[in-house]
Amino acid sequence: MTSPRSAPSIEIRPASPGDAALLAELNGYVHSVHALNRPDVFRAEPAHDELVPIFEAHLAREDLRAFIAQSSGRPVGYALAIVVDRPGDALMRPRTFIVLEHLAVASAAVRTGVGAALVDAVRAAGRAMGCSRMVTEVWDFNKEALAFYEAAGFAPMRHGLEQSL
């Protein structure tokens, strides 16, 4: 395993509604990996002006927690997470958990602690909201992300399967 690159201090701040354009820009770091590996699902280069309203809608959600990572005063990543409150029923116990929906880190900031700091921010937000678990999903092709999440303490929960028709 390679050792982490050293980085200046990492600052994590909550995202605000005015950060939609910044999130749209930072999203390119992770979207390009998805588009390269699953062009059947992801558009190659979504237009920035189409992404901004999507992030504005995310940031307007009451159940969303969003964070921006900065290093040396420059934005280098973000995380979006949704708090889910599920009532119990005849089959399931009631539960509140936080879903890490997006995590993106600039290529130059990978393996510098940015991703871990963002996950820690989501973890803390989940605890503050009374969540008992944090969950996320990883595309099967993204072995680097899978290794990152496992190193961050995540464990497999279920397996999604697909078949072309």
mmCIF file of C-alpha atoms in Angstrom:
data_model
loop_
_atom_site.group_PDB
_atom_site.id
_atom_site.type_symbol
_atom_site.label_atom_id
_atom_site.label_comp_id
_atom_site.label_asym_id
_atom_site.label_seq_id
_atom_site.Cartn_x
_atom_site.Cartn_y
_atom_site.Cartn_z
ATOM 1 C CA MET A 1 0.000 0.000 0.000
ATOM 2 C CA THR A 2 1.304 3.438 -0.845
ATOM 3 C CA SER A 3 1.732 6.003 1.873
ATOM 4 C CA PRO A 4 -0.515 9.048 1.895
ATOM 5 C CA ARG A 5 0.777 12.197 0.267
ATOM 6 C CA SER A 6 1.306 14.998 2.728
ATOM 7 C CA ALA A 7 -1.143 17.854 2.459
ATOM 8 C CA PRO A 8 -1.719 21.204 4.039
ATOM 9 C CA SER A 9 -4.402 21.249 6.694
ATOM 10 C CA ILE A 10 -7.847 20.260 5.522
ATOM 11 C CA GLU A 11 -10.819 22.386 6.455
ATOM 12 C CA ILE A 12 -14.350 21.028 6.217
ATOM 13 C CA ARG A 13 -17.259 23.443 6.070
ATOM 14 C CA PRO A 14 -20.981 23.004 5.544
ATOM 15 C CA ALA A 15 -22.081 23.760 2.000
ATOM 16 C CA SER A 16 -24.550 26.598 1.556
ATOM 17 C CA PRO A 17 -27.159 27.193 -1.174
ATOM 18 C CA GLY A 18 -24.658 29.481 -2.903
ATOM 19 C CA ASP A 19 -22.262 26.539 -3.383
ATOM 20 C CA ALA A 20 -24.310 24.787 -6.093
ATOM 21 C CA ALA A 21 -21.995 25.899 -8.920
ATOM 22 C CA LEU A 22 -18.928 24.833 -6.938
ATOM 23 C CA LEU A 23 -20.430 21.387 -6.260
ATOM 24 C CA ALA A 24 -21.261 21.042 -9.954
ATOM 25 C CA GLU A 25 -17.614 21.748 -10.762
ATOM 26 C CA LEU A 26 -16.223 19.385 -8.105
ATOM 27 C CA ASN A 27 -18.600 16.648 -9.246
ATOM 28 C CA GLY A 28 -16.532 16.277 -12.413
ATOM 29 C CA TYR A 29 -13.814 14.430 -10.486
ATOM 30 C CA VAL A 30 -16.063 11.502 -9.666
ATOM 31 C CA HIS A 31 -18.435 11.738 -12.625
ATOM 32 C CA SER A 32 -15.638 11.244 -15.146
ATOM 33 C CA VAL A 33 -14.735 7.910 -13.505
ATOM 34 C CA HIS A 34 -18.358 6.796 -13.688
ATOM 35 C CA ALA A 35 -18.826 7.945 -17.293
ATOM 36 C CA LEU A 36 -15.629 6.201 -18.415
ATOM 37 C CA ASN A 37 -16.632 2.896 -16.842
ATOM 38 C CA ARG A 38 -20.411 2.946 -17.364
ATOM 39 C CA PRO A 39 -21.184 5.023 -20.466
ATOM 40 C CA ASP A 40 -24.457 3.105 -20.710
ATOM 41 C CA VAL A 41 -25.591 4.851 -17.508
ATOM 42 C CA PHE A 42 -23.646 8.118 -17.229
ATOM 43 C CA ARG A 43 -23.492 10.951 -19.766
ATOM 44 C CA ALA A 44 -19.921 11.719 -20.832
ATOM 45 C CA GLU A 45 -19.810 15.418 -19.991
ATOM 46 C CA PRO A 46 -22.924 16.885 -18.421
ATOM 47 C CA ALA A 47 -23.199 20.612 -19.035
ATOM 48 C CA HIS A 48 -22.320 22.766 -16.029
ATOM 49 C CA ASP A 49 -25.509 24.811 -16.467
ATOM 50 C CA GLU A 50 -27.547 21.585 -16.279
ATOM 51 C CA LEU A 51 -25.775 20.434 -13.106
ATOM 52 C CA VAL A 52 -26.178 23.646 -11.108
ATOM 53 C CA PRO A 53 -29.996 23.310 -10.733
ATOM 54 C CA ILE A 54 -29.536 19.693 -9.637
ATOM 55 C CA PHE A 55 -27.179 20.777 -6.858
ATOM 56 C CA GLU A 56 -29.440 23.721 -5.965
ATOM 57 C CA ALA A 57 -32.270 21.212 -5.456
ATOM 58 C CA HIS A 58 -30.024 18.989 -3.340
ATOM 59 C CA LEU A 59 -28.949 21.902 -1.151
ATOM 60 C CA ALA A 60 -32.590 22.941 -0.616
ATOM 61 C CA ARG A 61 -33.499 19.583 0.944
ATOM 62 C CA GLU A 62 -34.140 19.577 4.690
ATOM 63 C CA ASP A 63 -32.796 16.035 5.031
ATOM 64 C CA LEU A 64 -29.515 16.730 3.197
ATOM 65 C CA ARG A 65 -26.148 17.420 4.808
ATOM 66 C CA ALA A 66 -23.459 18.761 2.484
ATOM 67 C CA PHE A 67 -19.809 19.503 3.163
ATOM 68 C CA ILE A 68 -16.978 21.092 1.212
ATOM 69 C CA ALA A 69 -13.320 20.272 1.856
ATOM 70 C CA GLN A 70 -10.745 23.008 1.422
ATOM 71 C CA SER A 71 -6.970 22.727 1.455
ATOM 72 C CA SER A 72 -4.833 25.870 1.441
ATOM 73 C CA GLY A 73 -8.065 27.802 0.966
ATOM 74 C CA ARG A 74 -8.994 25.980 -2.254
ATOM 75 C CA PRO A 75 -11.994 23.644 -2.599
ATOM 76 C CA VAL A 76 -10.765 20.083 -3.178
ATOM 77 C CA GLY A 77 -13.809 17.895 -2.527
ATOM 78 C CA TYR A 78 -17.341 17.549 -1.294
ATOM 79 C CA ALA A 79 -19.757 15.105 0.291
ATOM 80 C CA LEU A 80 -23.547 14.970 0.130
ATOM 81 C CA ALA A 81 -25.512 12.824 2.548
ATOM 82 C CA ILE A 82 -29.199 12.277 3.208
ATOM 83 C CA VAL A 83 -30.704 11.499 6.599
ATOM 84 C CA VAL A 84 -33.332 8.761 6.307
ATOM 85 C CA ASP A 85 -35.889 8.174 9.056
ATOM 86 C CA ARG A 86 -37.735 4.892 8.503
ATOM 87 C CA PRO A 87 -40.658 3.998 10.713
ATOM 88 C CA GLY A 88 -40.947 0.407 11.775
ATOM 89 C CA ASP A 89 -43.509 -1.982 10.412
ATOM 90 C CA ALA A 90 -44.388 -5.664 10.723
ATOM 91 C CA LEU A 91 -41.098 -6.655 9.074
ATOM 92 C CA MET A 92 -38.582 -3.953 9.934
ATOM 93 C CA ARG A 93 -37.522 -2.125 13.059
ATOM 94 C CA PRO A 94 -37.647 1.668 13.042
ATOM 95 C CA ARG A 95 -34.303 3.201 12.158
ATOM 96 C CA THR A 96 -32.608 6.445 11.300
ATOM 97 C CA PHE A 97 -29.483 6.363 9.168
ATOM 98 C CA ILE A 98 -27.423 8.634 6.952
ATOM 99 C CA VAL A 99 -26.703 7.774 3.323
ATOM 100 C CA LEU A 100 -23.483 9.105 1.827
ATOM 101 C CA GLU A 101 -24.768 9.839 -1.682
ATOM 102 C CA HIS A 102 -21.811 11.706 -3.225
ATOM 103 C CA LEU A 103 -18.144 11.877 -2.380
ATOM 104 C CA ALA A 104 -15.754 13.615 -4.762
ATOM 105 C CA VAL A 105 -12.099 14.519 -4.250
ATOM 106 C CA ALA A 106 -9.873 16.412 -6.656
ATOM 107 C CA SER A 107 -7.261 14.187 -8.295
ATOM 108 C CA ALA A 108 -4.410 16.196 -6.758
ATOM 109 C CA ALA A 109 -5.927 15.706 -3.286
ATOM 110 C CA VAL A 110 -6.474 11.934 -3.432
ATOM 111 C CA ARG A 111 -4.707 10.079 -0.606
ATOM 112 C CA THR A 112 -4.123 13.269 1.382
ATOM 113 C CA GLY A 113 -6.875 12.760 3.955
ATOM 114 C CA VAL A 114 -9.551 14.824 2.193
ATOM 115 C CA GLY A 115 -11.886 11.874 1.602
ATOM 116 C CA ALA A 116 -11.446 10.646 5.180
ATOM 117 C CA ALA A 117 -12.146 14.133 6.550
ATOM 118 C CA LEU A 118 -15.338 14.344 4.479
ATOM 119 C CA VAL A 119 -16.487 10.907 5.658
ATOM 120 C CA ASP A 120 -15.756 11.981 9.248
ATOM 121 C CA ALA A 121 -17.926 15.091 8.733
ATOM 122 C CA VAL A 122 -20.803 12.972 7.431
ATOM 123 C CA ARG A 123 -20.341 10.502 10.286
ATOM 124 C CA ALA A 124 -20.486 13.342 12.848
ATOM 125 C CA ALA A 125 -23.574 14.838 11.191
ATOM 126 C CA GLY A 126 -25.283 11.451 11.282
ATOM 127 C CA ARG A 127 -24.526 11.004 14.966
ATOM 128 C CA ALA A 128 -25.802 14.518 15.699
ATOM 129 C CA MET A 129 -29.059 13.654 13.886
ATOM 130 C CA GLY A 130 -29.542 10.463 15.902
ATOM 131 C CA CYS A 131 -28.518 8.078 13.125
ATOM 132 C CA SER A 132 -27.415 4.593 14.110
ATOM 133 C CA ARG A 133 -25.722 3.786 10.783
ATOM 134 C CA MET A 134 -24.041 5.345 7.776
ATOM 135 C CA VAL A 135 -24.385 3.608 4.418
ATOM 136 C CA THR A 136 -23.129 4.219 0.911
ATOM 137 C CA GLU A 137 -22.938 2.470 -2.444
ATOM 138 C CA VAL A 138 -19.963 1.862 -4.706
ATOM 139 C CA TRP A 139 -20.029 0.817 -8.337
ATOM 140 C CA ASP A 140 -18.365 -2.579 -8.746
ATOM 141 C CA PHE A 141 -15.813 -1.216 -11.250
ATOM 142 C CA ASN A 142 -14.563 1.365 -8.735
ATOM 143 C CA LYS A 143 -12.061 -0.775 -6.818
ATOM 144 C CA GLU A 144 -10.202 2.305 -5.541
ATOM 145 C CA ALA A 145 -13.373 3.680 -3.930
ATOM 146 C CA LEU A 146 -14.233 0.278 -2.497
ATOM 147 C CA ALA A 147 -10.785 0.030 -0.883
ATOM 148 C CA PHE A 148 -11.147 3.575 0.481
ATOM 149 C CA TYR A 149 -14.522 2.832 2.081
ATOM 150 C CA GLU A 150 -13.333 -0.448 3.556
ATOM 151 C CA ALA A 151 -10.320 1.371 5.061
ATOM 152 C CA ALA A 152 -12.776 3.933 6.479
ATOM 153 C CA GLY A 153 -14.604 1.157 8.348
ATOM 154 C CA PHE A 154 -17.444 0.326 5.961
ATOM 155 C CA ALA A 155 -18.372 -3.332 5.484
ATOM 156 C CA PRO A 156 -20.439 -4.990 2.741
ATOM 157 C CA MET A 157 -24.152 -4.858 3.492
ATOM 158 C CA ARG A 158 -25.772 -6.365 0.402
ATOM 159 C CA HIS A 159 -24.914 -7.015 -3.226
ATOM 160 C CA GLY A 160 -26.657 -5.483 -6.218
ATOM 161 C CA LEU A 161 -26.760 -7.527 -9.371
ATOM 162 C CA GLU A 162 -27.718 -6.632 -12.931
ATOM 163 C CA GLN A 163 -28.229 -8.330 -16.261
ATOM 164 C CA SER A 164 -28.461 -6.842 -19.723
ATOM 165 C CA LEU A 165 -31.651 -7.645 -21.608
#
